[in-house]
mmCIF file with all atom_site columns, C-alpha atoms in Angstrom:
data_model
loop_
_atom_site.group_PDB
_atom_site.id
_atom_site.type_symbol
_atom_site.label_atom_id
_atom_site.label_alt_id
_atom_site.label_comp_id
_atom_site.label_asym_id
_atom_site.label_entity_id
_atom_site.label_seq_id
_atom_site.pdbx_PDB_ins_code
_atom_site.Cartn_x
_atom_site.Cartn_y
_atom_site.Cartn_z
_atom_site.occupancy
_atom_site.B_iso_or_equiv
_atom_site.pdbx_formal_charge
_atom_site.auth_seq_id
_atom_site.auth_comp_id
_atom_site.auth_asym_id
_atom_site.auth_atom_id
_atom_site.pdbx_PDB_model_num
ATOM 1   C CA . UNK A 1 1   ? 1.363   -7.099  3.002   1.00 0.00 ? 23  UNK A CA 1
ATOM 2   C CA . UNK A 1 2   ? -0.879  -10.466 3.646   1.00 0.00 ? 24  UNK A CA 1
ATOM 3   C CA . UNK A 1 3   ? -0.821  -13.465 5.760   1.00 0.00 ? 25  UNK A CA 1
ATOM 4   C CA . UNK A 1 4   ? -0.494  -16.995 4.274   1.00 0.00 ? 26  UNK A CA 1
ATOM 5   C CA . UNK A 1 5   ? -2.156  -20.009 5.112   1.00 0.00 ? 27  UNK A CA 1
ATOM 6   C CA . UNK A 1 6   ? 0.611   -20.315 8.256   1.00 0.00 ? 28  UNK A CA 1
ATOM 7   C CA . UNK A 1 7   ? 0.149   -17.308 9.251   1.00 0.00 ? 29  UNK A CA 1
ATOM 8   C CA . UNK A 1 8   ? 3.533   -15.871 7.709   1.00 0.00 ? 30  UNK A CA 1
ATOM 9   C CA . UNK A 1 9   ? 3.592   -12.174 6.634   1.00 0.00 ? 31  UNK A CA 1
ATOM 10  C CA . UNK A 1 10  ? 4.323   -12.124 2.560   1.00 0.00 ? 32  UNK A CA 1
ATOM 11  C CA . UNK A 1 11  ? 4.332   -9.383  -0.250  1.00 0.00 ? 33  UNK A CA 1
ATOM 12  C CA . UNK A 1 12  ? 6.530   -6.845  -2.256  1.00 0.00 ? 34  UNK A CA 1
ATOM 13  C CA . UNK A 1 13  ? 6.540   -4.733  0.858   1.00 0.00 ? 35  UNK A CA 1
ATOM 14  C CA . UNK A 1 14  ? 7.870   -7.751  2.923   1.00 0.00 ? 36  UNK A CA 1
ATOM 15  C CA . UNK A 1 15  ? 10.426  -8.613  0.607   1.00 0.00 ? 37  UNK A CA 1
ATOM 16  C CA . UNK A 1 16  ? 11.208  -5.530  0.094   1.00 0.00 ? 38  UNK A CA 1
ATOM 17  C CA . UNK A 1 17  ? 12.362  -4.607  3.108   1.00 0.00 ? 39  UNK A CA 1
ATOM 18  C CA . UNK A 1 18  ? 14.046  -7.942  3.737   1.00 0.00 ? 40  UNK A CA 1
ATOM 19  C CA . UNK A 1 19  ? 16.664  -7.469  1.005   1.00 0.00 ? 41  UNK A CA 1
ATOM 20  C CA . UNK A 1 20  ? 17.404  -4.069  2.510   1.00 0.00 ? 42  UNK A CA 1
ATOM 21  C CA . UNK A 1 21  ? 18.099  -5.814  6.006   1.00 0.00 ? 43  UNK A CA 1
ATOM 22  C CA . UNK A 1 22  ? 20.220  -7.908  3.638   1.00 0.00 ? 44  UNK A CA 1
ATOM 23  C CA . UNK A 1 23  ? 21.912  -5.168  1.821   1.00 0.00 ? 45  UNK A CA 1
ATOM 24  C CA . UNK A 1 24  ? 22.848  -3.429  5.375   1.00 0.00 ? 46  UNK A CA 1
ATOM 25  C CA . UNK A 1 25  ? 23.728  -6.515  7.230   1.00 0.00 ? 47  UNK A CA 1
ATOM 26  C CA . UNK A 1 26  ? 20.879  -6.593  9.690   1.00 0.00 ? 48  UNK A CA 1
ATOM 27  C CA . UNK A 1 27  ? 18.113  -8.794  10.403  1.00 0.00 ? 49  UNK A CA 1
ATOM 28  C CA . UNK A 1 28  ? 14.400  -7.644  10.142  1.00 0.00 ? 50  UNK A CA 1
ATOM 29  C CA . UNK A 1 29  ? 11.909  -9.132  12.270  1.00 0.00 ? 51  UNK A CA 1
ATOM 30  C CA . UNK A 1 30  ? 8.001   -8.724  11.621  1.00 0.00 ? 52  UNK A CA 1
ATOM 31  C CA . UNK A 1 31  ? 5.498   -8.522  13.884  1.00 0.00 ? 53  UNK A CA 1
ATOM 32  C CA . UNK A 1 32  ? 1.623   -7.421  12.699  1.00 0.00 ? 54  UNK A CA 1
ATOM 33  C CA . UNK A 1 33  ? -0.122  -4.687  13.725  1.00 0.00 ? 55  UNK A CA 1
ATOM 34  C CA . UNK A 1 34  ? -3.178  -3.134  12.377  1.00 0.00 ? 56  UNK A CA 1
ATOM 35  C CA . UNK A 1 35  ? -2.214  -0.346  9.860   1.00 0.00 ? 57  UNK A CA 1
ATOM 36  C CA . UNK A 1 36  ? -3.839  2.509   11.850  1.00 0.00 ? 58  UNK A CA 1
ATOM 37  C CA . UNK A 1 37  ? -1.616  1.324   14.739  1.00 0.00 ? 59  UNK A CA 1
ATOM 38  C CA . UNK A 1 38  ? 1.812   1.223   12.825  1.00 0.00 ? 60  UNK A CA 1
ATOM 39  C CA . UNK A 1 39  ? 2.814   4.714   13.082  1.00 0.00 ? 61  UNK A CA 1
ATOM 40  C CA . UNK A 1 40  ? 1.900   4.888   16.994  1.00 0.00 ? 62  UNK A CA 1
ATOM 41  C CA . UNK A 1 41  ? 4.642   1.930   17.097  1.00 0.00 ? 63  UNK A CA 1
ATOM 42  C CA . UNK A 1 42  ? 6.856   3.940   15.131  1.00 0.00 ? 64  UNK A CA 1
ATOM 43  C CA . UNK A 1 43  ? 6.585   6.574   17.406  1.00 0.00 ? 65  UNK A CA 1
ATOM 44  C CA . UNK A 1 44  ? 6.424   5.132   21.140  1.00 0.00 ? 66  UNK A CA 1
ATOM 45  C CA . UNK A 1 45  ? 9.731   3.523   20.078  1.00 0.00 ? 67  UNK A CA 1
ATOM 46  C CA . UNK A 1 46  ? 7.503   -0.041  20.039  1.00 0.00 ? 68  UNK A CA 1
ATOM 47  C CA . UNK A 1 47  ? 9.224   -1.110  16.400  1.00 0.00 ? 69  UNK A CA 1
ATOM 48  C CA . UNK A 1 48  ? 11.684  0.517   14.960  1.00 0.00 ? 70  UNK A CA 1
ATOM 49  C CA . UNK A 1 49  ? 9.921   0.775   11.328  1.00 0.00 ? 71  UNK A CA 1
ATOM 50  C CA . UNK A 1 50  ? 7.155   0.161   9.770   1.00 0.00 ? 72  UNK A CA 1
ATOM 51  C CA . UNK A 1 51  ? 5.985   -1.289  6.181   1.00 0.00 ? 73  UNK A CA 1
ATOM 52  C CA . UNK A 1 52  ? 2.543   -1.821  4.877   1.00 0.00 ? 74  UNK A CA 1
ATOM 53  C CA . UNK A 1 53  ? 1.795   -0.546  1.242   1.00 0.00 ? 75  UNK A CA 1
ATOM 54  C CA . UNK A 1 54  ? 2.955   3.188   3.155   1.00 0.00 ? 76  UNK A CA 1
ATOM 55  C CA . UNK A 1 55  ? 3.059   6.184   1.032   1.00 0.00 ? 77  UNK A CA 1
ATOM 56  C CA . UNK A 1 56  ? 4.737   9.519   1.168   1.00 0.00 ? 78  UNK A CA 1
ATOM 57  C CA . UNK A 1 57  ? 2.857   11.994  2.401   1.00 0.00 ? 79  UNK A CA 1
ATOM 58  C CA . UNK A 1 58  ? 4.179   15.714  3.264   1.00 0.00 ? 80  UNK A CA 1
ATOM 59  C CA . UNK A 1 59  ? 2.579   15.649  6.274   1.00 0.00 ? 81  UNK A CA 1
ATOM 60  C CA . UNK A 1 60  ? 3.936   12.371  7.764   1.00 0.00 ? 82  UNK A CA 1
ATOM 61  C CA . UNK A 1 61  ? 7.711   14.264  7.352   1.00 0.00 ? 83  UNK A CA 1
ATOM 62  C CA . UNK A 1 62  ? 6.925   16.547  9.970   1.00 0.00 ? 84  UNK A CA 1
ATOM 63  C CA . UNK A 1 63  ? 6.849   13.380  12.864  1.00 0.00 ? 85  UNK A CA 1
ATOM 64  C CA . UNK A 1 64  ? 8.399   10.687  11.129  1.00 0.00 ? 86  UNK A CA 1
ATOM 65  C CA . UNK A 1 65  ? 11.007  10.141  9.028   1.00 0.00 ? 87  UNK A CA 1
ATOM 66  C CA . UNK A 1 66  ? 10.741  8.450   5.715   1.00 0.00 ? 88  UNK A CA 1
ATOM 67  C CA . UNK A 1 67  ? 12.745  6.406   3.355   1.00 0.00 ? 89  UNK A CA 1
ATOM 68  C CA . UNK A 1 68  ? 13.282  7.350   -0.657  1.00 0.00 ? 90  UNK A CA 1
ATOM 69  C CA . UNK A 1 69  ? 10.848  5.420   -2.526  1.00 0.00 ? 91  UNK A CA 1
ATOM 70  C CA . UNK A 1 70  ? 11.267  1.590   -3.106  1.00 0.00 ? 92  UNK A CA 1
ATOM 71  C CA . UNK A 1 71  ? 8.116   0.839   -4.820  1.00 0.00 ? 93  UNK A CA 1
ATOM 72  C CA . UNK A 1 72  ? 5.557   1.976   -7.451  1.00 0.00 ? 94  UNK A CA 1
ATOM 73  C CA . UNK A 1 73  ? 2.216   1.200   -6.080  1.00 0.00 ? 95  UNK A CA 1
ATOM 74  C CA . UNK A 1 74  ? -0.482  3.867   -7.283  1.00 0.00 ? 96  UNK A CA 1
ATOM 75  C CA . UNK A 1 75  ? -3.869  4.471   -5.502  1.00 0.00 ? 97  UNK A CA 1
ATOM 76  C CA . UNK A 1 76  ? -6.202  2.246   -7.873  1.00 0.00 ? 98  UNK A CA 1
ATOM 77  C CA . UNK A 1 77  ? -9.968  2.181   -8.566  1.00 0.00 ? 99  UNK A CA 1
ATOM 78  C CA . UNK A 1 78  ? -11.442 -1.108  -7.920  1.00 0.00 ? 100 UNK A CA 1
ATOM 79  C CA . UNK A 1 79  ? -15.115 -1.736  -9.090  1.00 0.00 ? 101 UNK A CA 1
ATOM 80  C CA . UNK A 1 80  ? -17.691 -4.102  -10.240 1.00 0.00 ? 102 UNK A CA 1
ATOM 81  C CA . UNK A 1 81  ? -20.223 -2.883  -12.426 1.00 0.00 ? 103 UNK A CA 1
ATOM 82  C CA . UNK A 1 82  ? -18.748 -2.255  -15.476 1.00 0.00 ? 104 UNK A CA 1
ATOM 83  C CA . UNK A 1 83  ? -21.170 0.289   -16.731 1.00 0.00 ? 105 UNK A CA 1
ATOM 84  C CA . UNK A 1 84  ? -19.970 2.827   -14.188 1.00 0.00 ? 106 UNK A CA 1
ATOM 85  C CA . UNK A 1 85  ? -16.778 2.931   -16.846 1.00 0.00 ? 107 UNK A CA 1
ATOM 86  C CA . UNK A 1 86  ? -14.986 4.694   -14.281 1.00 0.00 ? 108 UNK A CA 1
ATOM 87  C CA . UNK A 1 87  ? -11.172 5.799   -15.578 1.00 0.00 ? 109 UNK A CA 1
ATOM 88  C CA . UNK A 1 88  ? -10.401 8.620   -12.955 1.00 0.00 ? 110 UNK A CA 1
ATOM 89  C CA . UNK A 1 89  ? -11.382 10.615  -9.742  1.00 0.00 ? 111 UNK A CA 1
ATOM 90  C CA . UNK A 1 90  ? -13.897 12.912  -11.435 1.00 0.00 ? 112 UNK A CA 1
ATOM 91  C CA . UNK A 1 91  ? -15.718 9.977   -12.296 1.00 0.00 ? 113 UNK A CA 1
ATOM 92  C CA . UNK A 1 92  ? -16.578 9.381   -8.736  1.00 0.00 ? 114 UNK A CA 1
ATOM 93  C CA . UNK A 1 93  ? -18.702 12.219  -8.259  1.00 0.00 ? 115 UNK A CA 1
ATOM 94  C CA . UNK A 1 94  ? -22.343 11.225  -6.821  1.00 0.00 ? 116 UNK A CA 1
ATOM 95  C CA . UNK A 1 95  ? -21.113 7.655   -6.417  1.00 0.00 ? 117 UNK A CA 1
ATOM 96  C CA . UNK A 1 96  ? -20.431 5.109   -2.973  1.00 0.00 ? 118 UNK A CA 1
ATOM 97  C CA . UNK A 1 97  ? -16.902 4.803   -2.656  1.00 0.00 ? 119 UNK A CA 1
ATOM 98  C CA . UNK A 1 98  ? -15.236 3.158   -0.096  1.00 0.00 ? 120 UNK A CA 1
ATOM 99  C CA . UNK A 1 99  ? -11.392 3.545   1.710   1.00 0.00 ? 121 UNK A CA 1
ATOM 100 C CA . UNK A 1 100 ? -9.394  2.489   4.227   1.00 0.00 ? 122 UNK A CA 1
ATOM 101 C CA . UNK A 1 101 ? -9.375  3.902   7.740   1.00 0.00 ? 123 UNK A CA 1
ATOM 102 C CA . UNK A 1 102 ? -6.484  6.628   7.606   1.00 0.00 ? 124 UNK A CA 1
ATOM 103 C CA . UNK A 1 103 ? -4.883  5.928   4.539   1.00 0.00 ? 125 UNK A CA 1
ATOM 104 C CA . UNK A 1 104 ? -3.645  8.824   1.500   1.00 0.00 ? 126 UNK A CA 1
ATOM 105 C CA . UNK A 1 105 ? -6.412  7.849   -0.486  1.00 0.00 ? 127 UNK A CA 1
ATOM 106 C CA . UNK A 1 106 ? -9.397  8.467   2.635   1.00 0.00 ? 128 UNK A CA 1
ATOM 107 C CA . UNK A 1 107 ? -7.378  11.914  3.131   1.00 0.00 ? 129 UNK A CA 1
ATOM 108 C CA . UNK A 1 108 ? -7.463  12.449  -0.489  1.00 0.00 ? 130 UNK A CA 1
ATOM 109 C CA . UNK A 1 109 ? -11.034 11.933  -0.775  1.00 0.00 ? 131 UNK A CA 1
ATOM 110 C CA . UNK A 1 110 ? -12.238 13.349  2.389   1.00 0.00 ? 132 UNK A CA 1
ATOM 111 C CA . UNK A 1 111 ? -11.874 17.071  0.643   1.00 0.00 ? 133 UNK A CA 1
ATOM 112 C CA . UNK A 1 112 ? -13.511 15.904  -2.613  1.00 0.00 ? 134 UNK A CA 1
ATOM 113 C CA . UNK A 1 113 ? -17.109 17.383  -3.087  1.00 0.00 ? 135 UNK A CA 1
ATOM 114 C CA . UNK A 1 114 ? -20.176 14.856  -3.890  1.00 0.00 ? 136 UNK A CA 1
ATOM 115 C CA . UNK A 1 115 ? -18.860 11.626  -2.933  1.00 0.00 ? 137 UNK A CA 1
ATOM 116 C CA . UNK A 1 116 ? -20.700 9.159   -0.545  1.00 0.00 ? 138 UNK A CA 1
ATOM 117 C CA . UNK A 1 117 ? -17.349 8.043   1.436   1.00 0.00 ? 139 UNK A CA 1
ATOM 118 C CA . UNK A 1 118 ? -17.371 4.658   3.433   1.00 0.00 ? 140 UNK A CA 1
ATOM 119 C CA . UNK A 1 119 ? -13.989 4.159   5.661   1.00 0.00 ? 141 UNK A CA 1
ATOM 120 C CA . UNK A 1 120 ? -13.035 0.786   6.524   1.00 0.00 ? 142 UNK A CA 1
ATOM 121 C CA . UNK A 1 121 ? -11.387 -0.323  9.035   1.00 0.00 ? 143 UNK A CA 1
ATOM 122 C CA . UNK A 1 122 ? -9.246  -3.095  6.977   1.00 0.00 ? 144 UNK A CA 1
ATOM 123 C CA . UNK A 1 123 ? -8.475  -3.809  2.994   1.00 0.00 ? 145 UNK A CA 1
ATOM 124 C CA . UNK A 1 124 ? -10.702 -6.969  2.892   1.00 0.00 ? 146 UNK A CA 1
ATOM 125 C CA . UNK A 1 125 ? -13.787 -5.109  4.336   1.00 0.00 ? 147 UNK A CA 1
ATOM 126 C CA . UNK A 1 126 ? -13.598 -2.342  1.967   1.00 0.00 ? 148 UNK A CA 1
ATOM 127 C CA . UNK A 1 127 ? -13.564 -4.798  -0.914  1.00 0.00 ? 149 UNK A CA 1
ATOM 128 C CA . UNK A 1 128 ? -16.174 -6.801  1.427   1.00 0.00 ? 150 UNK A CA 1
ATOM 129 C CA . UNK A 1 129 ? -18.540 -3.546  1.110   1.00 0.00 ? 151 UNK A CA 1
ATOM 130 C CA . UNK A 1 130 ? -17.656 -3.762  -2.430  1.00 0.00 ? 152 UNK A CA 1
ATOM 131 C CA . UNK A 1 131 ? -18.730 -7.228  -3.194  1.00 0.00 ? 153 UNK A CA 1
ATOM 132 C CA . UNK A 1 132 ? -22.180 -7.035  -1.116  1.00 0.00 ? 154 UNK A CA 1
ATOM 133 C CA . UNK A 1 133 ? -22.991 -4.042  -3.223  1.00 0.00 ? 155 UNK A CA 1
ATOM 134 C CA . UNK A 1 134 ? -22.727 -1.775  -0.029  1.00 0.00 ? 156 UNK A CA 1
ATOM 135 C CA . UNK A 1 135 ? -20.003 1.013   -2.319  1.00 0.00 ? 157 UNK A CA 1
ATOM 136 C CA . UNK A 1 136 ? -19.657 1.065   -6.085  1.00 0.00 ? 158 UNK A CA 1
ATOM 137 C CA . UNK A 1 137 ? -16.074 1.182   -5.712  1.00 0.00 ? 159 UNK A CA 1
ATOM 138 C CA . UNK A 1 138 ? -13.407 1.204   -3.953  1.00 0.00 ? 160 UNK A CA 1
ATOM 139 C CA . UNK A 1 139 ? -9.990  2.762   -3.604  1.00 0.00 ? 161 UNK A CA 1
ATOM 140 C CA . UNK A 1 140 ? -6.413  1.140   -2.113  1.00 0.00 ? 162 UNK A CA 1
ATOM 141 C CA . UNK A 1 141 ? -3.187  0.735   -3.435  1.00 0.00 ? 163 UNK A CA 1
ATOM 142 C CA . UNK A 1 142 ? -2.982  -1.395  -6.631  1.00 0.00 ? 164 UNK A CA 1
ATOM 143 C CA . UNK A 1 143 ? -0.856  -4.148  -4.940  1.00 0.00 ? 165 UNK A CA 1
ATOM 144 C CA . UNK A 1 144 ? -3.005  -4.817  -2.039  1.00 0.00 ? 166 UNK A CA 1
ATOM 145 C CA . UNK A 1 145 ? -6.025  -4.967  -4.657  1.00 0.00 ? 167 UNK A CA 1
ATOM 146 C CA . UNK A 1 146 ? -4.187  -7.417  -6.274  1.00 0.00 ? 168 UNK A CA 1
ATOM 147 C CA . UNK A 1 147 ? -3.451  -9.368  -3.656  1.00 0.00 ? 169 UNK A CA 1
ATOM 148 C CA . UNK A 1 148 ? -7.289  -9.407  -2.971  1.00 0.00 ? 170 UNK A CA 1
ATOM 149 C CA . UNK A 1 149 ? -8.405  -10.444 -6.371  1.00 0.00 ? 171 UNK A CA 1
ATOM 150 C CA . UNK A 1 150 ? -5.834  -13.143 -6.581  1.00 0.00 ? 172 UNK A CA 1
ATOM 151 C CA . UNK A 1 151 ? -7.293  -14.465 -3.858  1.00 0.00 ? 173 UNK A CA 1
ATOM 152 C CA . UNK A 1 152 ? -11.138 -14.481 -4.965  1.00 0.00 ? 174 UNK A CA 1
ATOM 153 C CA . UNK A 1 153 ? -10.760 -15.248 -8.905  1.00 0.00 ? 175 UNK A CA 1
ATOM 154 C CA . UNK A 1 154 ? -14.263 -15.756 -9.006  1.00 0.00 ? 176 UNK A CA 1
ATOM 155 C CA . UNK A 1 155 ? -15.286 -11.815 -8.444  1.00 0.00 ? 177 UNK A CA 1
ATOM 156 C CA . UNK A 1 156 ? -14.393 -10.089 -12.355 1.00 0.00 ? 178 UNK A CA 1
ATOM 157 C CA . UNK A 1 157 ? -13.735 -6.847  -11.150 1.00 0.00 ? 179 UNK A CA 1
ATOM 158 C CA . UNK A 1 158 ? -12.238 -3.690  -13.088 1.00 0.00 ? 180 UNK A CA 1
ATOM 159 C CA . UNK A 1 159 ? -9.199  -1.941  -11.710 1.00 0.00 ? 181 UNK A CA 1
ATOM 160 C CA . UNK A 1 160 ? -7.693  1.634   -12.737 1.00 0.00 ? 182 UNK A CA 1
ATOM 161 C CA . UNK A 1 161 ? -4.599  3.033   -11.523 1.00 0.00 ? 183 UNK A CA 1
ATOM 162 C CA . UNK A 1 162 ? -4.355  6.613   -11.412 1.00 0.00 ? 184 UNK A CA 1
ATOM 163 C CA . UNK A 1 163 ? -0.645  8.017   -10.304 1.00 0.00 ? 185 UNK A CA 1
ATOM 164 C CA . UNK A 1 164 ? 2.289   8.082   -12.811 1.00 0.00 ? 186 UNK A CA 1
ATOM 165 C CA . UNK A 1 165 ? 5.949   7.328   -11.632 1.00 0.00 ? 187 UNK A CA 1
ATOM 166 C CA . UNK A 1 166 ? 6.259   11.088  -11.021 1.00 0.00 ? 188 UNK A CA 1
ATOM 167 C CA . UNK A 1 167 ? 3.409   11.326  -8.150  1.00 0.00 ? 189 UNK A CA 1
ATOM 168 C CA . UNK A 1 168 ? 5.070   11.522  -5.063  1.00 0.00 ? 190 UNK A CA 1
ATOM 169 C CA . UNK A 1 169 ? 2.421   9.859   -3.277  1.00 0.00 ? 191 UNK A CA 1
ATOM 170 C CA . UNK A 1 170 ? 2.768   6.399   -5.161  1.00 0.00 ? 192 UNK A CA 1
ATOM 171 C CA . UNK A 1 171 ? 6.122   6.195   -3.926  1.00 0.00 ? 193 UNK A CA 1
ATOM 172 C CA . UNK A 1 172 ? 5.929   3.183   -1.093  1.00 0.00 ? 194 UNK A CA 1
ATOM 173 C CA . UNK A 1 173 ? 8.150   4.087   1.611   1.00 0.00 ? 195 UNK A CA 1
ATOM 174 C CA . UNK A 1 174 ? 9.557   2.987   4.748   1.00 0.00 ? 196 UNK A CA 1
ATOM 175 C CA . UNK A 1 175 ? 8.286   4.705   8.263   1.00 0.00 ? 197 UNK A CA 1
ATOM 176 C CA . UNK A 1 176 ? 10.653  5.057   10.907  1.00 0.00 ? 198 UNK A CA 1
ATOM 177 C CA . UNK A 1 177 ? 11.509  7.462   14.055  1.00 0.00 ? 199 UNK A CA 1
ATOM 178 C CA . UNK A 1 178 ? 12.655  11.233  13.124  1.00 0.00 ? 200 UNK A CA 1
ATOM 179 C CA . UNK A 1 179 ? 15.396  10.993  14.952  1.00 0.00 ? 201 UNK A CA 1
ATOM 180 C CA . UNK A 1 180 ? 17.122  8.181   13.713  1.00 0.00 ? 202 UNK A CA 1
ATOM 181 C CA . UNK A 1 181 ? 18.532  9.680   11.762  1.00 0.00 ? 203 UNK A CA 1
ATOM 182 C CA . UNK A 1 182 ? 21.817  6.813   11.222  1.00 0.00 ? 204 UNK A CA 1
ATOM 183 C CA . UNK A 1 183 ? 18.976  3.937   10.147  1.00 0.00 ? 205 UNK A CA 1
ATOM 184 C CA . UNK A 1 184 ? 17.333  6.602   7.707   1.00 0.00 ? 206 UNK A CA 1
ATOM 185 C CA . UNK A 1 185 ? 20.341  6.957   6.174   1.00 0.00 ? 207 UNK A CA 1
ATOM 186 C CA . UNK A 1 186 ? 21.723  3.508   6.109   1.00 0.00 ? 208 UNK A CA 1
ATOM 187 C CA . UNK A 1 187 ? 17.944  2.564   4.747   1.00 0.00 ? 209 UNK A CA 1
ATOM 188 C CA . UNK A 1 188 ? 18.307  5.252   2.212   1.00 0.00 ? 210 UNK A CA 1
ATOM 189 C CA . UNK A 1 189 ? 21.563  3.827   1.147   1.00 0.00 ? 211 UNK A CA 1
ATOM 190 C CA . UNK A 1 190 ? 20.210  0.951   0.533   1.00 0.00 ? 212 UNK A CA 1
ATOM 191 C CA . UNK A 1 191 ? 17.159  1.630   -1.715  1.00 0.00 ? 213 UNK A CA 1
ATOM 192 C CA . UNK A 1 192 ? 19.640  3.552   -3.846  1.00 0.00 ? 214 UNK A CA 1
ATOM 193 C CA . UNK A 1 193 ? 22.136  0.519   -4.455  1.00 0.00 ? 215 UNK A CA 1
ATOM 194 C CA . UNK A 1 194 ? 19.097  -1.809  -4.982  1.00 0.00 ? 216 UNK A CA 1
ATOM 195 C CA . UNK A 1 195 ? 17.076  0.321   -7.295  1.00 0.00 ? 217 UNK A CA 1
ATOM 196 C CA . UNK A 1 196 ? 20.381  0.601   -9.460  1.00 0.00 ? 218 UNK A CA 1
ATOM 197 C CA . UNK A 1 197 ? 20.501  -3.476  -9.332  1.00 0.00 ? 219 UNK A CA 1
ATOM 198 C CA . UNK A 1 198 ? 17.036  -3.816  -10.500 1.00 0.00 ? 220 UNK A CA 1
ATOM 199 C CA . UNK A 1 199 ? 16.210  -6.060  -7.052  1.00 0.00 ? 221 UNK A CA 1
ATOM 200 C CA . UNK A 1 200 ? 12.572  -3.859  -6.298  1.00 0.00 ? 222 UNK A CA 1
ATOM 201 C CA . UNK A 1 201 ? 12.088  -4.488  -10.088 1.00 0.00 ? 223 UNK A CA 1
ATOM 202 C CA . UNK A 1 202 ? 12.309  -8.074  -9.807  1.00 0.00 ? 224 UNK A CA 1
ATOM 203 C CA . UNK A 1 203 ? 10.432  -8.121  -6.269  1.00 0.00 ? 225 UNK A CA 1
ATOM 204 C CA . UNK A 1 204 ? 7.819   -6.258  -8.462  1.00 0.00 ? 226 UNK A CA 1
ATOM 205 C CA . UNK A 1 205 ? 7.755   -8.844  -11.090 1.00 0.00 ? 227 UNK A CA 1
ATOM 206 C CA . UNK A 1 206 ? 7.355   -11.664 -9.254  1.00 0.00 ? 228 UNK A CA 1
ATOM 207 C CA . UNK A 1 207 ? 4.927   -10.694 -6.914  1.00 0.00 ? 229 UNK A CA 1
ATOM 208 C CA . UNK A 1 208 ? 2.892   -9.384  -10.354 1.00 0.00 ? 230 UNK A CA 1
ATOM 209 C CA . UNK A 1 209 ? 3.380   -12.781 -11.497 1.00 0.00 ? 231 UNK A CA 1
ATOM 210 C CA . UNK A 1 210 ? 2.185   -14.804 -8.392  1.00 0.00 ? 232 UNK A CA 1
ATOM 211 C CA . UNK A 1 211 ? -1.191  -12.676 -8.663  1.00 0.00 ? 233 UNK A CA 1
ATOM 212 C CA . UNK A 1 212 ? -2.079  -13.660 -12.248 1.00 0.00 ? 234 UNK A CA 1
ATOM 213 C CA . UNK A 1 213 ? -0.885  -17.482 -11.163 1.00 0.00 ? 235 UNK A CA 1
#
């Protein structure tokens, strides 16, 4: 998710998670917190869920409990210089890349051999670093690298997904406590009846469609 000129939290995620309110007859209100912060909230009982580009991860099942999958959104390669030609992980090797402070892809390549890693704290500064020449690429989910680029048109970067529909780990998913275990399954509920309606589809589209605007 992103803030708009006013301030106002938007994105698929966002709107995502609004229509399931909708679909289960509860309101959803946002507040921000820094992603490495949402699943402490989660946890001390401070919100009640959490959504930010989140995706499954084995490991986050054994403290929190997760919604099915509501959205696509593969880990993407983001860089500049087109002669790297980069088109998958391998091609990393013996380059800078940079990732974002405890996210699936800085876990991912924290046990890769002969990559320079920079963590950032935020989205932005990673592609920051990436910009000022600092990495040679970067990785995030492909949504919030959209987001960026729609924002600075003036930057031609290349992008390159690499998760299918079948990864696990490209599923976007909602965070909430363990043990409630009634909201997990009202949530779950949900995402089933809305998948089958073809909202996240359309939440998806549009969102695709405001980037290339």
């Amino acid at each position: 998710s992103f803030q708009d000129d006013y301030g106002n939290l938007q994105g698929s995620d966002i709107d995502s998670i609004r229509a399931i309110g909708e679909e289960q007859g509860f309101k959803v209100d946002f507040y921000k917190e820094a992603k490495q912060d949402l699943f402490e909230s989660v946890l001390t009982g401070r919100n009640d869920m959490a959504v930010a580009g989140i995706s499954y991860q084995k490991a986050l099942t054994e403290k929190y409990g997760l919604s099915k999958p509501y959205l696509h959104n593969p880990s993407t390669i983001m860089y500049v210089k087109s002669e790297l030609n980069i088109k998958d992980l391998d091609d990393l090797k013996e380059l800078r890349v940079g990732v974002l402070e405890g996210s699936t892809q800085a876990e991912e390549l924290e046990k890769l051999d002969d990559i320079d890693l920079t963590v950032a704290r935020t989205s932005f500064l990673s592609y920051e670093n990436l910009v000022q020449d600092k990495v040679d690429a970067i990785i995030d989910s492909r949504y919030m690298l959209l987001y960026t680029t729609k924002n600075h048109p003036e930057q031609i970067v290349t992008m390159v997904s690499y998760e299918d529909e079948d990864d696990d780990v490209a599923g976007q998913v909602v965070l909430l406590a363990k043990e409630n275990k009634a909201l997990i399954k009202d949530i779950n509920k949900s995402v089933v009846q809305l998948k089958e309606r073809g909202v996240f589809e359309q939440i998806q589209r549009y969102w695709l469609d405001e980037v290339k605007k």
